[in-house]
Coordinates of C-alpha atoms in Angstrom, one line a residue:
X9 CA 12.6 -22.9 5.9
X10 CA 13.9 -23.5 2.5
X11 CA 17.4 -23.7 3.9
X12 CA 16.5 -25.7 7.2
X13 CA 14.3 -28.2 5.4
X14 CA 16.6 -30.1 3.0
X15 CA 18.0 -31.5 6.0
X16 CA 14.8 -32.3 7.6
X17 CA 14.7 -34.3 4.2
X18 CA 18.1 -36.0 4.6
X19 CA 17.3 -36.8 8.1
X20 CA 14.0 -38.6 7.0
X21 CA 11.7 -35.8 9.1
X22 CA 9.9 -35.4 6.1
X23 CA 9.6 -36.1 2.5
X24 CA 10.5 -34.2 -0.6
X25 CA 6.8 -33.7 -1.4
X26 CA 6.3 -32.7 2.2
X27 CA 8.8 -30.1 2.2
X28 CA 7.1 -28.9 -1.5
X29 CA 3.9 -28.4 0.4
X30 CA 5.2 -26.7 2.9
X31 CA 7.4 -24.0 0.7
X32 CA 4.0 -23.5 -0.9
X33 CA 2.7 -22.3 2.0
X34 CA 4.8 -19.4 2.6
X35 CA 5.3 -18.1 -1.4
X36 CA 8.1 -15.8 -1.8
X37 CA 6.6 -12.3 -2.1
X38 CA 10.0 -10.2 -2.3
X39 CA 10.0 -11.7 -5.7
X40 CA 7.4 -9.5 -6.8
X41 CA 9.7 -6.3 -6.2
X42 CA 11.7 -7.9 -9.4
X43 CA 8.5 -6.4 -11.1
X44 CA 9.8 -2.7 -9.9
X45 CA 13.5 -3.1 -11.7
X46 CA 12.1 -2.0 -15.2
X47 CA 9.6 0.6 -13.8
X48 CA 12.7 2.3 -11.4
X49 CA 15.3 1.4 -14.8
X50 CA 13.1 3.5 -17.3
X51 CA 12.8 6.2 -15.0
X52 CA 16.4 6.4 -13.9
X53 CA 17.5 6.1 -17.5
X54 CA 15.3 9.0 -18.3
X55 CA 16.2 11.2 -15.9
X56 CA 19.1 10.5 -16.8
X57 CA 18.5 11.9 -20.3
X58 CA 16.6 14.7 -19.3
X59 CA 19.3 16.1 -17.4
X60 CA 21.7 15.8 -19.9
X61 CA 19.6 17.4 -22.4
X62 CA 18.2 20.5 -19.9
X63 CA 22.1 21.1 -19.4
X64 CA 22.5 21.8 -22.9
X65 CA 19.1 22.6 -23.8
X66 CA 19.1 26.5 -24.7
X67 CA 22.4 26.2 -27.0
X68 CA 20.4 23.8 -28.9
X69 CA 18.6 25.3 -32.1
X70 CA 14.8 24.8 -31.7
X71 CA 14.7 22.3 -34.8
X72 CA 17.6 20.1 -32.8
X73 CA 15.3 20.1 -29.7
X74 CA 12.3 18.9 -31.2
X75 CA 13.7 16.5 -32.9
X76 CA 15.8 15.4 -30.1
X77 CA 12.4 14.8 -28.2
X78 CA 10.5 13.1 -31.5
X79 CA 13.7 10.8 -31.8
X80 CA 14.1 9.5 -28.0
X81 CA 10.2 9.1 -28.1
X82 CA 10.4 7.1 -31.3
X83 CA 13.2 5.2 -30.4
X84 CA 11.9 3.8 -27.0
X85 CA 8.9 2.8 -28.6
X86 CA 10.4 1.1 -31.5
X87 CA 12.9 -0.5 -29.3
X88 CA 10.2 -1.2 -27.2
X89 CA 8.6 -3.6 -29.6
X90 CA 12.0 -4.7 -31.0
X91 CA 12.2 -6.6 -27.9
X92 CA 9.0 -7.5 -27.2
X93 CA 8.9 -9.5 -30.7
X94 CA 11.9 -11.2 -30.1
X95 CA 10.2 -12.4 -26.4
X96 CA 12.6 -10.4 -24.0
X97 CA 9.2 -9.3 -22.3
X98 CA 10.8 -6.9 -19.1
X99 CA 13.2 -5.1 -21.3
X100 CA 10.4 -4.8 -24.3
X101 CA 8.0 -3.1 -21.2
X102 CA 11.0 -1.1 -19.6
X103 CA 11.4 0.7 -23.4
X104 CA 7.8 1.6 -23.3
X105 CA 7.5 2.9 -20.5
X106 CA 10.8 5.0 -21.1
X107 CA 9.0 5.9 -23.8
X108 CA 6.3 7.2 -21.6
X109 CA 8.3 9.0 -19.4
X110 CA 9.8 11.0 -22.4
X111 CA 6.2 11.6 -23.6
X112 CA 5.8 13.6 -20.5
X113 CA 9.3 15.2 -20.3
X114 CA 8.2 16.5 -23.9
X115 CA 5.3 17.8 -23.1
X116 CA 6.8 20.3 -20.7
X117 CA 9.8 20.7 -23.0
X118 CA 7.8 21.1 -25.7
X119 CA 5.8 24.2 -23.9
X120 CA 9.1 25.3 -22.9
X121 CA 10.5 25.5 -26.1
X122 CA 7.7 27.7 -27.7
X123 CA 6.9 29.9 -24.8
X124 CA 3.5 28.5 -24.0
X125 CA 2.6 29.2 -20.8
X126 CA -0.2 27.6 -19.2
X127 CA -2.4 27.6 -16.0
X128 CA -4.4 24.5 -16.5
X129 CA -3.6 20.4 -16.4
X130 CA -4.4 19.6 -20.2
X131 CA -1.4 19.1 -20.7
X132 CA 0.0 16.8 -17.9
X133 CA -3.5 15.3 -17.9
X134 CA -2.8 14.1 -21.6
X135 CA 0.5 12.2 -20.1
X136 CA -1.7 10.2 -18.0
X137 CA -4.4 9.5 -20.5
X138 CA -1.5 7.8 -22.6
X139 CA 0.0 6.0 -19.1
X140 CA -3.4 4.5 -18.5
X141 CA -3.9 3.9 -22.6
X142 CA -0.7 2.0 -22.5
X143 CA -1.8 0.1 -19.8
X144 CA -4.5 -1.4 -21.2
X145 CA -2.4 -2.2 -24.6
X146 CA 0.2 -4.0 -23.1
X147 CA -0.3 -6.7 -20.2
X148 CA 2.8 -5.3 -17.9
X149 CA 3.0 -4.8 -14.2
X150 CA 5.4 -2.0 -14.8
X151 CA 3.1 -0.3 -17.3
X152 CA 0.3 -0.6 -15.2
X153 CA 2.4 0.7 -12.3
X154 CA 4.0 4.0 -14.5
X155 CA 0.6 6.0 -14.9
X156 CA -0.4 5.7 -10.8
X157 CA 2.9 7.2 -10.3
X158 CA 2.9 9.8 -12.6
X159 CA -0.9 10.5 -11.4
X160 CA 0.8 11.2 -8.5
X161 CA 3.5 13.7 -9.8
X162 CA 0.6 15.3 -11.9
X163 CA -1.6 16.1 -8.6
X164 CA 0.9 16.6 -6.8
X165 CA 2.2 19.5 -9.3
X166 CA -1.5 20.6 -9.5
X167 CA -2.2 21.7 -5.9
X168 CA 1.6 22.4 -5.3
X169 CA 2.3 24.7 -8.2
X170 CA -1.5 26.1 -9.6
X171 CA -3.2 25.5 -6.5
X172 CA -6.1 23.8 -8.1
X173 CA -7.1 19.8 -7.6
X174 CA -7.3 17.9 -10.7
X175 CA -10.3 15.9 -10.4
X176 CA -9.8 14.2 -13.7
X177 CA -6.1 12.7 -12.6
X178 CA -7.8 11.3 -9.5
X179 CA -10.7 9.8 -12.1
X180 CA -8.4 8.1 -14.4
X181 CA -6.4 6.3 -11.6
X182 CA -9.0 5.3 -9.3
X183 CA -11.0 4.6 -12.2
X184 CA -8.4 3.6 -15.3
X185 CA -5.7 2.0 -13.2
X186 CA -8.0 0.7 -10.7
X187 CA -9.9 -1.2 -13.3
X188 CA -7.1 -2.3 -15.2
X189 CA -6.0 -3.8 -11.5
X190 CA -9.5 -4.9 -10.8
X191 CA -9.7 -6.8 -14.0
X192 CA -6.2 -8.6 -15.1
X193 CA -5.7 -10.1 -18.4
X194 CA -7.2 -13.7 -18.8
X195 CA -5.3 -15.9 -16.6
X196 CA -3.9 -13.7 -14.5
X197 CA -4.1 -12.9 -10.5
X198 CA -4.4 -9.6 -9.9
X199 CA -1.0 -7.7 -8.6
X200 CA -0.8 -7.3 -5.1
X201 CA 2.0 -4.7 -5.5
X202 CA -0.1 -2.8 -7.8
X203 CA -2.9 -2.9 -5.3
X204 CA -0.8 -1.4 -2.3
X205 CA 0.7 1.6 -4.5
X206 CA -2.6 2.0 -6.0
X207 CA -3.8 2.4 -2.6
X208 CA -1.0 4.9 -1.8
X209 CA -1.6 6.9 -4.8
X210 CA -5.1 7.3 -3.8
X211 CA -4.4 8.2 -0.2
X212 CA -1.7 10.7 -1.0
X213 CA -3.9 12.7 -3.4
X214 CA -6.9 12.6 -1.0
X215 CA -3.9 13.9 1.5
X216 CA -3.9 16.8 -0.9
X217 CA -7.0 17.5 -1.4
X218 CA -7.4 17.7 2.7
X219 CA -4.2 19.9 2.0
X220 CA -5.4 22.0 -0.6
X221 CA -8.8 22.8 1.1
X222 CA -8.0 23.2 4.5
X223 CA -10.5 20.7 5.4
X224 CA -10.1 18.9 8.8
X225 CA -7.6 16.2 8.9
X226 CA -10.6 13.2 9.4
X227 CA -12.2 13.7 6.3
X228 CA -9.0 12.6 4.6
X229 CA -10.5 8.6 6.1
X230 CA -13.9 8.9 4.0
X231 CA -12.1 8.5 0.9
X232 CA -9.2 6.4 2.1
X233 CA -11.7 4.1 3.8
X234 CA -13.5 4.0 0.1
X235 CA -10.5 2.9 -0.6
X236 CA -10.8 0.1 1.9
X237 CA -14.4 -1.0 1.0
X238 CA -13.6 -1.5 -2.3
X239 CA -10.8 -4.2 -1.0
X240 CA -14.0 -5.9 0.6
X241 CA -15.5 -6.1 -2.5
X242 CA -12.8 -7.4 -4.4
X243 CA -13.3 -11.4 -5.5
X244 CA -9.5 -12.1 -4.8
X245 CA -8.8 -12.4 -1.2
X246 CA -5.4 -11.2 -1.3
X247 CA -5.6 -8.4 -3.7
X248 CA -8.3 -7.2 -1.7
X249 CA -5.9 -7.2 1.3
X250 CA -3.4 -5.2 0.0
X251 CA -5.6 -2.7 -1.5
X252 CA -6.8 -2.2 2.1
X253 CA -3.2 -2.2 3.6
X254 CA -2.2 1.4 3.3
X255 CA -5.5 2.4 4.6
X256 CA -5.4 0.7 7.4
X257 CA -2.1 1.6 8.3
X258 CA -2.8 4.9 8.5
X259 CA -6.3 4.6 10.4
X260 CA -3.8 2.6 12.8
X261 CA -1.6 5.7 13.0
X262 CA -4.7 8.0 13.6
X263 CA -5.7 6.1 16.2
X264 CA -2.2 5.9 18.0
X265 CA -1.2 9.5 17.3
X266 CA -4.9 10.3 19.2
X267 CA -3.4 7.5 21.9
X268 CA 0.1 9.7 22.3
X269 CA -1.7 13.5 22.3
X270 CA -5.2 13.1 22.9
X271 CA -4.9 14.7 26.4
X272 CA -4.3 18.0 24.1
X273 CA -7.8 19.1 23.5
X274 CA -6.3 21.7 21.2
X275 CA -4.9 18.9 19.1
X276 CA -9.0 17.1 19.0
X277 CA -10.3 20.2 18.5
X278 CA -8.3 20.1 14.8
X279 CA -9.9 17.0 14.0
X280 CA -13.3 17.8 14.4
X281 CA -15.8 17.8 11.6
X282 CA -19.3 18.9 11.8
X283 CA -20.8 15.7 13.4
X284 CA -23.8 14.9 11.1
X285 CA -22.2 15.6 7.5
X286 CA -18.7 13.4 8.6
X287 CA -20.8 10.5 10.4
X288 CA -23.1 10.3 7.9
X289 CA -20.2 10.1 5.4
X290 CA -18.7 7.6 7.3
X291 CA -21.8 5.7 7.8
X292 CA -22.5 5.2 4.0
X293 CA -19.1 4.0 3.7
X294 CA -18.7 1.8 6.5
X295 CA -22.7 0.4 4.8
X296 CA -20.6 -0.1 1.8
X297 CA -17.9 -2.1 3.4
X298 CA -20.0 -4.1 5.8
X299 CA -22.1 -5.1 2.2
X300 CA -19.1 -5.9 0.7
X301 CA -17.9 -8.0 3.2
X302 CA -21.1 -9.9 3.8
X303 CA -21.1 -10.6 -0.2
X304 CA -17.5 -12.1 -0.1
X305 CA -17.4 -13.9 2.9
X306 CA -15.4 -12.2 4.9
X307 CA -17.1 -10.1 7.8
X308 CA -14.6 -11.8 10.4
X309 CA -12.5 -8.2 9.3
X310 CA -15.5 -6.1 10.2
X311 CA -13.4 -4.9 13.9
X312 CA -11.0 -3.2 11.1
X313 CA -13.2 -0.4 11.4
X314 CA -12.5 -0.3 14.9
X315 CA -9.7 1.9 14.4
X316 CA -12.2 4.7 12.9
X317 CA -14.8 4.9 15.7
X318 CA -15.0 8.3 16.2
X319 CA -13.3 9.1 19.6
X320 CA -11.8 12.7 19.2
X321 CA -15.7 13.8 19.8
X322 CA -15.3 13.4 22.7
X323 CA -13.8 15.9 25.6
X324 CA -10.0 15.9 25.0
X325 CA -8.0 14.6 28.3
X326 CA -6.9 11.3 29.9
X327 CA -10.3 9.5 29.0
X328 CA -9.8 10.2 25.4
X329 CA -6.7 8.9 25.8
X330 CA -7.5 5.9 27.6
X331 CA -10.4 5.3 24.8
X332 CA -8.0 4.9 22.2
X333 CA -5.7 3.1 24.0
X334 CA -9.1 0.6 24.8
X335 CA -9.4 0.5 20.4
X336 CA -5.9 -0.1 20.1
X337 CA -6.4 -3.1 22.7
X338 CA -9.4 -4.2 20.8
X339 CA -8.5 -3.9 17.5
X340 CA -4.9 -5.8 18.3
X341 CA -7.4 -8.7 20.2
X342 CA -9.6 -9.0 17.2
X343 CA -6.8 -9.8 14.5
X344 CA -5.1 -11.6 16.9
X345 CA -8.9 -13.6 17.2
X346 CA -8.7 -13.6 13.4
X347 CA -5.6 -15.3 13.0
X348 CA -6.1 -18.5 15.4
X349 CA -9.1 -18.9 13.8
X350 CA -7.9 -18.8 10.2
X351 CA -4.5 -20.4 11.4
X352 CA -2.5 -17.6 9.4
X353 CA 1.5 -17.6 10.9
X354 CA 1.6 -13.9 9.5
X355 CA -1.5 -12.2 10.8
X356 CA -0.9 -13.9 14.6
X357 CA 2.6 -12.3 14.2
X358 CA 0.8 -9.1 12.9
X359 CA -1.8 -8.9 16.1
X360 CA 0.8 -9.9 18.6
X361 CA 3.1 -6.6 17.1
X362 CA 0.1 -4.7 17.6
X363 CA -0.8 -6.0 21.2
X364 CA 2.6 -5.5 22.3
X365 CA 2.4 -1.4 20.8
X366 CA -0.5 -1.1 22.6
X367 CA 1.4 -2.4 25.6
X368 CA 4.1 0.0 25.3
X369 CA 1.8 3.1 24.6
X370 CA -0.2 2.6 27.5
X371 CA 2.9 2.3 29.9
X372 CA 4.1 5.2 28.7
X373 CA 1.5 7.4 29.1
X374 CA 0.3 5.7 32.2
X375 CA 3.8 5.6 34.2
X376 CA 5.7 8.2 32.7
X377 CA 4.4 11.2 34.7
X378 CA 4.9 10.0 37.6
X379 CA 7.6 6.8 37.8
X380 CA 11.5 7.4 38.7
X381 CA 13.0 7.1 35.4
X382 CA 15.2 4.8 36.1
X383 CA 12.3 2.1 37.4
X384 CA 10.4 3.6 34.1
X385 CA 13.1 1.9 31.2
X386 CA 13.8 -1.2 33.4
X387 CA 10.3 -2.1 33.5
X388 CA 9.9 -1.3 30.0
X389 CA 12.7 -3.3 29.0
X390 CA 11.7 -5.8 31.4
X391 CA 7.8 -5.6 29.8
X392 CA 9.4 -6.0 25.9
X393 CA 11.9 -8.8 26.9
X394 CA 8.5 -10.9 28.1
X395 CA 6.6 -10.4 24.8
X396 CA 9.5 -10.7 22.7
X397 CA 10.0 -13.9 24.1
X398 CA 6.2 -14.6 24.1
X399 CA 6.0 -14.4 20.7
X400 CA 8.8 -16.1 19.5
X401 CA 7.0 -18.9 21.9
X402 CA 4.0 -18.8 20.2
X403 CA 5.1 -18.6 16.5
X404 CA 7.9 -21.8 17.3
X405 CA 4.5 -23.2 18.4
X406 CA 2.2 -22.4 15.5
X407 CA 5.1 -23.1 12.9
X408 CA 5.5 -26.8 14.9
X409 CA 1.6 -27.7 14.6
X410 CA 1.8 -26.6 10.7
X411 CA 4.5 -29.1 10.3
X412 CA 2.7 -31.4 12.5
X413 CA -0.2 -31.2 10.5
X414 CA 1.4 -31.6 7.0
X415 CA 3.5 -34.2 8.1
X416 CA -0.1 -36.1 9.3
X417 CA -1.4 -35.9 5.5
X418 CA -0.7 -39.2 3.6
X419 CA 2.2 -38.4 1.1
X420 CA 1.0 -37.7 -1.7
X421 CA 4.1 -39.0 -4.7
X422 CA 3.8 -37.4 -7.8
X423 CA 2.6 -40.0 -10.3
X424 CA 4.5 -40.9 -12.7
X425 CA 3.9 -42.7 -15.9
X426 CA 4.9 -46.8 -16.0

């Protein structure tokens, strides 16, 4: 659009303030992945001085090491604040968090370097207090990003190399982080991007807690769907959206994985809890949500938790199969619903994707067995030439009555001082 409609301008379609209004309508997100260029710069450049120094590291003298580590640390920081006084903001908040990094690569130097071996997380756990401290000092997306990643690296070292979960990692990320999302400095939206890989960072360490205690695969949804209610409850619509993204993706890929291999009832039987303690979990959760959503306006998402009705309960075989594929139906119908009524260009395009996986999961487990091959990918191909070209019918439409409709709206000049 913004390199179609100057011409619709020259060509008096439209007006300038027309073509403003509808630019506004579609804001640029990709520019928020500018945000990630000091975050993935301070951790490149100190990887990048950590394996330097680990090359050389035991023909140093131990005075030269420490001070090697209390000099980088000192100097990121004081750079850090150089910058930030002078009002080069991204390069002020790349320092620091170099500085952070460093923090942590001395922590484990630092143990290295006087032999002190240690079985617990007290150590790595006091890398993420400063993250999350650091956050709070400094109004940065990229400091606010740094700590849920290295909470990450943290648990992930915990129940990888000791074998133990660190609850207190999980605590100061869902808890730290997550409030330091939830509640933006004054005059500030709350990041979407930090809401999405805060959402990550939650799933992947309940993934390793499902990991860690060999517990069946579905309880890993009770806390990603936590994860999701607290999305609902979120004042700012979009925020709460992308905090409920990454669990909903992977709900979606539960339910499509039971779709492709629920005629296995060796593959069900791994995914069954004991029916009272996981339902009731669920249930409490699902209260939480539905609250949430009732408080905020916003039940017409309530068929989200479609996607985590409880299917693998029952006998394994086509009809469990065919039950998903029924979800997967209704769920794709439901935001598909959701978007004509809210007239959202990206959520129709969203439900249509979804219809037409539906589409090709059934056909493949439905015809497959039993079609000529050859008949089998010519009606499939036949099948996704259709919807592609349904859809791009429907979204040429949908784009044409948003114009239509912004063009209807009396201009609406800028005034201007006489």
């Amino acid at each position: 659009m913004e390199t179609e409609s100057p011409a619709w301008v020259a060509e008096g379609l439209i007006t300038e303030a027309q073509r403003a209004r509808l630019l506004a309508r579609y804001p640029p997100d990709a520019v928020q992945a500018v945000g990630l260029l000091p975050l993935l710069g301070s951790i490149l450049v100190g990887l990048s001085a950590l394996s330097v120094v680990a090359a050389n590291w035991q023909s140093l003298p131990p005075p030269v090491r420490l001070g090697l580590l209390l000099g980088s640390l000192l100097a990121a920081y004081a750079g850090g604040e150089y910058f930030l006084h002078r009002g080069n903001r991204r390069v002020g908040h790349g320092l620091l968090g170099l500085g952070l990094v460093i923090f942590g690569a001395s922590i484990i130097l630092t143990s290295q370097l006087y032999q002190l071996v240690g079985y617990d997380v007290s150590g790595l756990l006091a890398w993420v207090v400063a993250g999350v401290l650091l956050s709070y000092l400094y109004d940065s997306q990229t400091l606010t990003l740094l700590p849920i990643v290295i909470g990450v690296a943290v648990q992930t070292y915990c129940t990888q190399a000791l074998g133990v979960f660190s609850y207190a990692t999980l605590g100061l990320v869902a808890l730290g982080s997550g409030w330091r999302w939830w509640r933006p400095a004054a005059g500030r939206e709350p990041d979407t991007l930090v809401a999405s890989l805060l959402a990550l960072s939650l799933l992947w360490q309940a993934a390793l807690w499902v990991a860690l205690t060999h517990a069946k695969i579905t309880w890993f949804f009770i806390p990603a769907m936590l994860v999701y209610a607290a999305g609902d409850w979120h004042p700012h619509r979009a925020a709460g959206r992308a905090l409920q993204g990454p669990p909903l993706v992977a709900a979606y890929l539960f339910a499509l994985g039971l779709a492709l291999f629920g005629e296995t009832d060796q593959y069900a039987g791994l995914l069954r809890p004991p029916v009272l303690a996981y339902l009731g979990a669920l249930g409490a959760v699902l209260a939480l949500s539905v609250a949430g959503k009732r408080a905020r306006g916003r039940l017409a998402s309530l068929p989200d938790w479609l996607l985590l009705l409880p299917g693998f309960y029952l006998p394994g075989g086509l009809p469990l199969a065919v039950a998903t594929l029924v979800v997967l139906y209704a769920h794709a119908g439901s935001v598909l619903a959701r978007a004509h009524r809210a007239g959202e260009a990206e959520q129709l395009t969203l439900g249509t994707v979804l219809f037409v996986v539906a589409t090709m999961v059934a056909y493949f487990k439905l015809t497959w067995a039993f079609l000529d091959k050859s008949l089998f990918f010519l009606i499939g191909g036949v099948l996704l030439l259709s919807l592609s070209w349904y859809l791009r019918r429907r979204n040429a439409h949908r784009l044409a009555a948003g114009v239509a409709a912004v063009i209807a709206l009396p201009n609406q000049e800028p005034e201007t001082n006489s």
